[in-house]
Short mmCIF file of C-alpha atoms and ligand atoms in Angstrom, two decimals:
data_model
loop_
_atom_site.label_atom_id
_atom_site.label_comp_id
_atom_site.label_asym_id
_atom_site.label_seq_id
_atom_site.Cartn_x
_atom_site.Cartn_y
_atom_site.Cartn_z
CA MET A 1 0.07 0.16 -0.23
CA ALA A 2 1.30 3.33 -0.68
CA PRO A 3 2.20 5.62 2.10
CA GLN A 4 -0.52 8.09 3.33
CA SER A 5 1.36 11.22 2.02
CA TYR A 6 1.67 9.64 -1.11
CA GLN A 7 -1.13 10.60 -4.12
CA ALA A 8 -1.26 8.85 -7.13
CA PRO A 9 -0.72 10.92 -10.06
CA THR A 10 -4.19 11.91 -12.24
CA GLN A 11 -4.39 12.34 -15.60
CA GLY A 12 -3.85 16.03 -15.49
CA ASP A 13 -0.70 15.74 -13.58
CA LEU A 14 0.81 13.37 -15.97
CA GLU A 15 0.13 16.34 -18.79
CA GLN A 16 1.62 18.84 -16.46
CA ASN A 17 4.89 16.72 -16.20
CA SER A 18 5.36 15.99 -19.84
CA THR A 19 4.93 20.11 -20.13
CA VAL A 20 7.95 20.32 -17.68
CA SER A 21 9.98 17.89 -19.31
CA GLN A 22 9.76 20.07 -22.53
CA SER A 23 11.05 23.47 -20.90
CA ALA A 24 14.30 25.08 -21.95
CA GLU A 25 14.95 24.60 -18.26
CA SER A 26 14.99 20.53 -18.64
CA ASN A 27 16.75 20.66 -21.66
CA LEU A 28 19.67 22.10 -20.10
CA SER A 29 19.65 18.56 -18.17
CA SER A 30 18.88 16.19 -21.29
CA GLY A 31 22.26 15.73 -22.84
CA SER A 32 21.11 18.59 -25.30
CA THR A 33 23.81 21.11 -24.08
CA THR A 34 25.95 22.51 -26.89
CA VAL A 35 29.48 23.69 -27.14
CA ALA A 36 28.50 27.16 -27.43
CA GLU A 37 26.49 26.80 -24.01
CA LEU A 38 29.79 25.56 -22.31
CA LEU A 39 31.80 28.36 -24.15
CA GLU A 40 29.21 31.13 -22.72
CA LYS A 41 30.10 30.44 -19.25
CA LYS A 42 33.52 29.57 -19.80
CA GLY A 43 34.88 32.18 -22.39
CA ASN A 44 36.61 32.27 -25.65
CA LEU A 45 40.10 32.55 -24.98
CA VAL A 46 42.74 29.91 -26.41
CA PHE A 47 46.16 30.04 -25.81
CA SER A 48 48.57 29.59 -28.60
CA VAL A 49 51.83 29.01 -30.29
CA THR A 50 53.59 28.71 -33.52
CA ALA A 51 55.32 26.18 -35.07
CA GLU A 52 58.69 28.00 -34.70
CA ASP A 53 58.51 28.39 -30.92
CA THR A 54 60.42 25.78 -28.86
CA ILE A 55 59.39 23.60 -26.17
CA ALA A 56 61.46 25.76 -23.55
CA ASP A 57 58.69 28.34 -24.59
CA VAL A 58 55.79 26.18 -24.24
CA VAL A 59 56.52 24.72 -21.08
CA VAL A 60 56.60 27.99 -19.41
CA THR A 61 53.35 29.27 -21.06
CA LEU A 62 51.63 25.72 -19.70
CA ARG A 63 53.04 26.37 -16.35
CA ASP A 64 51.79 30.07 -16.23
CA LYS A 65 48.46 29.45 -17.60
CA ARG A 66 47.97 26.26 -15.78
CA ILE A 67 46.60 24.40 -19.00
CA GLY A 68 47.70 21.17 -20.50
CA ALA A 69 47.98 22.06 -24.14
CA LEU A 70 48.61 24.79 -26.47
CA LEU A 71 46.98 25.22 -30.36
CA VAL A 72 49.47 25.81 -32.64
CA VAL A 73 48.69 28.47 -35.43
CA ASP A 74 49.96 30.39 -38.05
CA GLU A 75 50.44 34.32 -38.53
CA ASN A 76 46.53 34.48 -39.71
CA SER A 77 45.60 32.45 -36.65
CA ASN A 78 44.91 29.08 -38.62
CA LEU A 79 45.09 25.97 -36.84
CA GLU A 80 48.11 24.30 -37.95
CA GLY A 81 48.53 21.75 -34.88
CA ILE A 82 48.04 20.83 -31.16
CA LEU A 83 50.89 20.21 -28.63
CA SER A 84 50.18 18.77 -25.35
CA GLU A 85 51.84 17.86 -22.13
CA ARG A 86 51.87 14.28 -23.41
CA ASP A 87 53.90 15.09 -26.46
CA ILE A 88 56.44 16.68 -24.30
CA VAL A 89 56.66 13.63 -22.03
CA ARG A 90 56.91 11.19 -24.94
CA LYS A 91 59.91 13.85 -26.52
CA LEU A 92 61.83 14.01 -23.27
CA ALA A 93 61.86 10.04 -22.76
CA GLU A 94 62.87 9.78 -26.34
CA THR A 95 65.88 12.53 -26.44
CA PRO A 96 66.67 13.09 -22.64
CA GLY A 97 68.25 16.50 -22.06
CA GLN A 98 67.76 17.61 -25.80
CA THR A 99 64.07 18.41 -25.51
CA LEU A 100 63.64 22.24 -24.64
CA PRO A 101 65.38 23.61 -27.55
CA GLN A 102 63.44 21.58 -30.07
CA LYS A 103 60.49 23.21 -32.10
CA VAL A 104 57.01 22.95 -31.62
CA SER A 105 56.70 21.88 -35.30
CA ASP A 106 58.81 18.65 -34.32
CA LEU A 107 56.16 17.44 -31.68
CA MET A 108 53.01 18.83 -32.23
CA THR A 109 50.28 16.79 -33.73
CA LYS A 110 49.10 18.05 -36.95
CA ASP A 111 45.80 16.27 -37.81
CA VAL A 112 43.78 18.08 -35.29
CA VAL A 113 40.14 16.85 -34.63
CA THR A 114 38.07 20.06 -33.83
CA CYS A 115 34.54 20.59 -32.96
CA SER A 116 31.62 23.25 -33.95
CA PRO A 117 29.82 25.11 -31.49
CA ASN A 118 26.70 23.62 -32.43
CA ASP A 119 28.03 20.16 -31.46
CA LEU A 120 26.54 18.62 -28.70
CA LEU A 121 28.78 18.09 -25.35
CA VAL A 122 27.96 14.12 -25.56
CA GLY A 123 29.30 13.85 -28.68
CA VAL A 124 32.51 16.04 -28.28
CA LEU A 125 33.03 13.80 -25.08
CA LYS A 126 32.51 10.57 -27.31
CA LYS A 127 35.29 12.01 -29.96
CA MET A 128 37.59 12.62 -26.84
CA THR A 129 37.03 9.02 -25.22
CA ASP A 130 37.58 7.25 -28.80
CA GLY A 131 40.46 9.47 -29.61
CA ARG A 132 42.51 9.46 -26.35
CA PHE A 133 42.73 13.12 -26.19
CA ARG A 134 41.49 15.50 -23.64
CA HIS A 135 41.31 18.88 -25.87
CA MET A 136 39.13 20.05 -28.48
CA PRO A 137 39.63 23.24 -30.30
CA VAL A 138 36.16 24.63 -31.18
CA VAL A 139 36.31 25.96 -34.93
CA ASP A 140 33.35 28.21 -36.46
CA ASN A 141 33.11 29.04 -40.24
CA GLY A 142 37.00 28.31 -40.20
CA LYS A 143 37.93 30.31 -37.44
CA LEU A 144 39.16 29.45 -34.01
CA CYS A 145 36.55 30.26 -31.07
CA GLY A 146 37.42 28.26 -27.88
CA MET A 147 38.84 25.21 -26.62
CA VAL A 148 36.94 22.68 -24.65
CA THR A 149 38.66 20.12 -22.45
CA ILE A 150 37.53 16.73 -20.91
CA GLY A 151 37.53 18.50 -17.69
CA ASP A 152 35.05 21.21 -18.63
CA VAL A 153 32.82 18.68 -19.91
CA VAL A 154 32.75 16.46 -17.05
CA GLY A 155 32.46 19.72 -15.05
CA TYR A 156 29.59 21.01 -16.97
CA ARG A 157 27.72 17.83 -16.48
CA ILE A 158 28.47 17.56 -12.70
CA ASN A 159 26.89 20.64 -12.21
CA GLU A 160 23.86 19.54 -14.69
CA LEU A 161 23.71 16.22 -12.39
CA GLU A 162 23.79 18.69 -9.15
CA TYR A 163 21.19 20.77 -10.53
CA GLU A 164 18.68 17.76 -11.84
CA ALA A 165 18.82 16.27 -8.28
CA LEU A 166 18.02 19.43 -6.77
CA ARG A 167 15.13 19.80 -8.98
CA MET A 168 14.17 16.32 -8.33
CA LYS A 169 14.46 17.20 -4.56
CA GLN A 170 12.23 20.01 -4.94
CA LEU A 171 9.45 18.18 -6.66
CA ILE A 172 9.52 15.56 -4.14
CA VAL A 173 9.39 17.70 -1.29
CA GLY A 174 7.41 20.37 -2.67
P1 LIG B 1 46.04 15.06 -24.54
O1 LIG B 1 45.37 14.10 -23.82
O2 LIG B 1 45.01 15.91 -24.98
O3 LIG B 1 46.98 15.58 -23.68
O4 LIG B 1 46.68 14.50 -26.04
C1 LIG B 1 47.09 13.45 -26.10
C2 LIG B 1 47.52 13.27 -27.54
O5 LIG B 1 46.61 13.68 -28.50
C3 LIG B 1 48.84 14.20 -27.73
O6 LIG B 1 49.72 13.75 -28.66
C4 LIG B 1 48.15 15.41 -28.32
O7 LIG B 1 48.87 16.14 -29.50
C5 LIG B 1 46.97 14.85 -29.15
N1 LIG B 1 45.72 15.49 -29.50
C6 LIG B 1 45.11 16.19 -28.39
N2 LIG B 1 44.23 17.06 -28.51
C7 LIG B 1 43.84 16.70 -29.88
C8 LIG B 1 42.76 16.65 -30.83
N3 LIG B 1 41.84 17.67 -30.50
N4 LIG B 1 42.82 16.34 -32.00
C9 LIG B 1 44.16 15.52 -32.39
N5 LIG B 1 45.13 15.05 -31.61
C10 LIG B 1 44.98 15.78 -30.41
#
């Protein structure tokens, strides 16, 4: 038997619930979040270097900006590659004591997987997981407009889940 405080939903209640599930507010929590929405909160700042810079320059920037990867751009800000701390660690093991003077172009990954502001975060996360990388530059009409990291996506999702939990609590407690 249902507890006394419990009231079975009526037809009207069910209709009301389905309206709520279609609202913009609840859509935020349903896996429909886009890269653009994340960037609205995070901003469009992108840290970059040129292919001619040295690894000595890169490690200073990675430390100062507290980030794990830099985009490599040409003089017109076109994306040429990406260089992450993983690339540097790999090179340190291959060329001990000789890595810092090397050029970014020698270490960077040239085939960069990018996403667009309209992409769903769920899809971006899948691409990152499948490709085993943690950074995804955002490109809109050929122009760099941000960077999404796996930490951003996970952090955003945790916020969504906390919000969902709060909403459910409010619905239950009233
Ligand atoms: P990460 O996990 O992002 O530190 O990078 C791991 C490896 O993947 C490194 O060799 C990076 O150069 C490379 N990488 C990182 N992000 C991307 C990306 N969006 N597309 C292609 N390669 C990437």
